[in-house]
Amino acid sequence: MTARRLEVITETGRRRWFSKDDKARIVEETLVSGAVVSEIARRHGLTPQQVFTWRRQARRLPTPMADDPPFVPAVVDAFVPAVAVGHERKTARRKAKPDIGGIEIEAEGVTIRVGEARMWR
């Protein structure tokens, strides 16, 4: 008696199609703390690479903003140099420099200043 090799074909050979809801559900499973992507992929008959691709695509989707405005309103104030506030010089020590630009952003108690460093002295 000779041993013969038997091959079992379990797939139809065509591409499988997953709805957006199916993909979202599978991706959501991978985001649970302690989840192992390869185990989740195997359970759904997928490769881990496919699941990681779906995760990457999901991160790129724009998130809907329910109550948030699409832009934050900007308040523009005239810049008053510190020397002009309460400190008057009697004689100029150097030539006046042309106005230099800069941006100051205040949010939740944090101030971010962008522009030339001498502007903020």
PDB file of C-alpha atoms in Angstrom:
ATOM      1  CA  MET A   1       0.000   0.000   0.000  1.00  0.00           C
ATOM      2  CA  THR A   2       1.388   3.373  -0.945  1.00  0.00           C
ATOM      3  CA  ALA A   3       0.652   6.628   0.818  1.00  0.00           C
ATOM      4  CA  ARG A   4      -1.004   9.246  -1.308  1.00  0.00           C
ATOM      5  CA  ARG A   5      -1.103  12.926  -0.712  1.00  0.00           C
ATOM      6  CA  LEU A   6      -4.533  14.419  -0.276  1.00  0.00           C
ATOM      7  CA  GLU A   7      -5.072  18.166  -0.644  1.00  0.00           C
ATOM      8  CA  VAL A   8      -8.190  19.747   0.830  1.00  0.00           C
ATOM      9  CA  ILE A   9      -9.287  23.028  -0.765  1.00  0.00           C
ATOM     10  CA  THR A  10     -11.388  25.037   1.619  1.00  0.00           C
ATOM     11  CA  GLU A  11     -11.646  28.333  -0.260  1.00  0.00           C
ATOM     12  CA  THR A  12     -13.338  29.160  -3.531  1.00  0.00           C
ATOM     13  CA  GLY A  13     -10.263  30.944  -4.906  1.00  0.00           C
ATOM     14  CA  ARG A  14     -11.961  34.277  -5.430  1.00  0.00           C
ATOM     15  CA  ARG A  15     -11.527  37.462  -3.472  1.00  0.00           C
ATOM     16  CA  ARG A  16     -13.641  37.875  -0.397  1.00  0.00           C
ATOM     17  CA  TRP A  17     -15.566  41.102   0.069  1.00  0.00           C
ATOM     18  CA  PHE A  18     -16.079  42.763   3.447  1.00  0.00           C
ATOM     19  CA  SER A  19     -18.548  45.553   4.062  1.00  0.00           C
ATOM     20  CA  LYS A  20     -17.400  48.738   5.804  1.00  0.00           C
ATOM     21  CA  ASP A  21     -19.288  47.598   8.906  1.00  0.00           C
ATOM     22  CA  ASP A  22     -17.464  44.235   8.901  1.00  0.00           C
ATOM     23  CA  LYS A  23     -14.100  45.956   8.541  1.00  0.00           C
ATOM     24  CA  ALA A  24     -14.941  48.433  11.311  1.00  0.00           C
ATOM     25  CA  ARG A  25     -16.022  45.619  13.625  1.00  0.00           C
ATOM     26  CA  ILE A  26     -12.811  43.643  13.009  1.00  0.00           C
ATOM     27  CA  VAL A  27     -10.628  46.747  13.437  1.00  0.00           C
ATOM     28  CA  GLU A  28     -12.494  47.575  16.645  1.00  0.00           C
ATOM     29  CA  GLU A  29     -11.654  44.116  18.003  1.00  0.00           C
ATOM     30  CA  THR A  30      -7.946  44.860  17.508  1.00  0.00           C
ATOM     31  CA  LEU A  31      -8.140  48.085  19.497  1.00  0.00           C
ATOM     32  CA  VAL A  32      -9.139  46.358  22.733  1.00  0.00           C
ATOM     33  CA  SER A  33      -6.348  46.320  25.306  1.00  0.00           C
ATOM     34  CA  GLY A  34      -4.401  43.052  25.095  1.00  0.00           C
ATOM     35  CA  ALA A  35      -5.794  42.089  21.679  1.00  0.00           C
ATOM     36  CA  VAL A  36      -3.450  40.205  19.331  1.00  0.00           C
ATOM     37  CA  VAL A  37      -3.977  41.168  15.700  1.00  0.00           C
ATOM     38  CA  SER A  38      -2.732  37.868  14.279  1.00  0.00           C
ATOM     39  CA  GLU A  39      -5.229  35.896  16.403  1.00  0.00           C
ATOM     40  CA  ILE A  40      -8.114  38.153  15.379  1.00  0.00           C
ATOM     41  CA  ALA A  41      -7.086  37.939  11.721  1.00  0.00           C
ATOM     42  CA  ARG A  42      -6.841  34.144  11.869  1.00  0.00           C
ATOM     43  CA  ARG A  43     -10.281  33.903  13.501  1.00  0.00           C
ATOM     44  CA  HIS A  44     -11.791  35.841  10.580  1.00  0.00           C
ATOM     45  CA  GLY A  45      -9.783  34.032   7.904  1.00  0.00           C
ATOM     46  CA  LEU A  46      -7.579  37.035   7.141  1.00  0.00           C
ATOM     47  CA  THR A  47      -3.889  37.801   7.163  1.00  0.00           C
ATOM     48  CA  PRO A  48      -2.550  40.187   9.800  1.00  0.00           C
ATOM     49  CA  GLN A  49      -1.301  42.452   6.994  1.00  0.00           C
ATOM     50  CA  GLN A  50      -4.874  42.917   5.754  1.00  0.00           C
ATOM     51  CA  VAL A  51      -6.099  43.863   9.233  1.00  0.00           C
ATOM     52  CA  PHE A  52      -3.202  46.292   9.720  1.00  0.00           C
ATOM     53  CA  THR A  53      -4.069  47.879   6.348  1.00  0.00           C
ATOM     54  CA  TRP A  54      -7.678  48.339   7.477  1.00  0.00           C
ATOM     55  CA  ARG A  55      -6.462  49.904  10.731  1.00  0.00           C
ATOM     56  CA  ARG A  56      -4.233  52.332   8.818  1.00  0.00           C
ATOM     57  CA  GLN A  57      -7.120  53.230   6.496  1.00  0.00           C
ATOM     58  CA  ALA A  58      -9.420  53.785   9.479  1.00  0.00           C
ATOM     59  CA  ARG A  59      -6.923  56.217  11.042  1.00  0.00           C
ATOM     60  CA  ARG A  60      -6.922  58.269   7.838  1.00  0.00           C
ATOM     61  CA  LEU A  61     -10.706  58.695   7.765  1.00  0.00           C
ATOM     62  CA  PRO A  62     -11.893  62.132   8.818  1.00  0.00           C
ATOM     63  CA  THR A  63     -13.719  62.093  12.115  1.00  0.00           C
ATOM     64  CA  PRO A  64     -17.071  63.847  12.112  1.00  0.00           C
ATOM     65  CA  MET A  65     -17.224  66.931  14.290  1.00  0.00           C
ATOM     66  CA  ALA A  66     -20.659  67.085  15.872  1.00  0.00           C
ATOM     67  CA  ASP A  67     -20.611  70.306  17.876  1.00  0.00           C
ATOM     68  CA  ASP A  68     -17.092  71.509  17.175  1.00  0.00           C
ATOM     69  CA  PRO A  69     -16.607  74.311  14.668  1.00  0.00           C
ATOM     70  CA  PRO A  70     -14.398  73.404  11.700  1.00  0.00           C
ATOM     71  CA  PHE A  71     -12.127  76.375  12.480  1.00  0.00           C
ATOM     72  CA  VAL A  72     -11.144  78.115  15.677  1.00  0.00           C
ATOM     73  CA  PRO A  73     -11.823  81.851  15.610  1.00  0.00           C
ATOM     74  CA  ALA A  74      -8.689  83.988  15.672  1.00  0.00           C
ATOM     75  CA  VAL A  75      -8.404  87.196  17.678  1.00  0.00           C
ATOM     76  CA  VAL A  76      -5.953  89.710  16.287  1.00  0.00           C
ATOM     77  CA  ASP A  77      -4.587  92.315  18.697  1.00  0.00           C
ATOM     78  CA  ALA A  78      -2.066  95.010  17.986  1.00  0.00           C
ATOM     79  CA  PHE A  79       1.332  94.094  19.366  1.00  0.00           C
ATOM     80  CA  VAL A  80       2.596  96.528  21.972  1.00  0.00           C
ATOM     81  CA  PRO A  81       6.304  96.041  22.704  1.00  0.00           C
ATOM     82  CA  ALA A  82       7.204  95.656  26.377  1.00  0.00           C
ATOM     83  CA  VAL A  83       9.408  98.756  26.201  1.00  0.00           C
ATOM     84  CA  ALA A  84       6.398 100.892  25.372  1.00  0.00           C
ATOM     85  CA  VAL A  85       4.376  99.677  28.347  1.00  0.00           C
ATOM     86  CA  GLY A  86       5.475 101.655  31.413  1.00  0.00           C
ATOM     87  CA  HIS A  87       9.114 101.974  30.341  1.00  0.00           C
ATOM     88  CA  GLU A  88       9.904 105.116  28.436  1.00  0.00           C
ATOM     89  CA  ARG A  89      13.412 105.674  27.186  1.00  0.00           C
ATOM     90  CA  LYS A  90      14.717 109.194  27.131  1.00  0.00           C
ATOM     91  CA  THR A  91      17.201 108.568  24.350  1.00  0.00           C
ATOM     92  CA  ALA A  92      17.238 105.939  21.693  1.00  0.00           C
ATOM     93  CA  ARG A  93      20.340 103.764  21.909  1.00  0.00           C
ATOM     94  CA  ARG A  94      19.987 102.325  18.454  1.00  0.00           C
ATOM     95  CA  LYS A  95      18.060 102.861  15.296  1.00  0.00           C
ATOM     96  CA  ALA A  96      14.429 101.838  15.310  1.00  0.00           C
ATOM     97  CA  LYS A  97      13.893  98.548  13.513  1.00  0.00           C
ATOM     98  CA  PRO A  98      11.070  98.016  11.103  1.00  0.00           C
ATOM     99  CA  ASP A  99       8.033  96.232  12.523  1.00  0.00           C
ATOM    100  CA  ILE A 100       8.588  92.542  12.799  1.00  0.00           C
ATOM    101  CA  GLY A 101       5.789  90.030  12.713  1.00  0.00           C
ATOM    102  CA  GLY A 102       4.956  87.271  15.076  1.00  0.00           C
ATOM    103  CA  ILE A 103       2.125  85.109  16.302  1.00  0.00           C
ATOM    104  CA  GLU A 104       1.132  84.472  19.894  1.00  0.00           C
ATOM    105  CA  ILE A 105      -1.337  81.652  20.592  1.00  0.00           C
ATOM    106  CA  GLU A 106      -2.968  81.240  23.988  1.00  0.00           C
ATOM    107  CA  ALA A 107      -4.959  78.104  24.748  1.00  0.00           C
ATOM    108  CA  GLU A 108      -5.924  76.684  28.134  1.00  0.00           C
ATOM    109  CA  GLY A 109      -3.269  78.650  29.996  1.00  0.00           C
ATOM    110  CA  VAL A 110      -0.461  77.821  27.560  1.00  0.00           C
ATOM    111  CA  THR A 111       1.124  80.504  25.398  1.00  0.00           C
ATOM    112  CA  ILE A 112       2.953  79.653  22.183  1.00  0.00           C
ATOM    113  CA  ARG A 113       4.959  82.383  20.476  1.00  0.00           C
ATOM    114  CA  VAL A 114       6.144  82.164  16.884  1.00  0.00           C
ATOM    115  CA  GLY A 115       8.316  84.837  15.325  1.00  0.00           C
ATOM    116  CA  GLU A 116      11.623  86.539  15.941  1.00  0.00           C
ATOM    117  CA  ALA A 117      12.951  86.031  19.466  1.00  0.00           C
ATOM    118  CA  ARG A 118      13.742  89.706  19.997  1.00  0.00           C
ATOM    119  CA  MET A 119      10.075  90.522  19.531  1.00  0.00           C
ATOM    120  CA  TRP A 120       9.194  88.800  22.821  1.00  0.00           C
ATOM    121  CA  ARG A 121      11.831  90.379  25.029  1.00  0.00           C
TER     122      ARG A 121
END
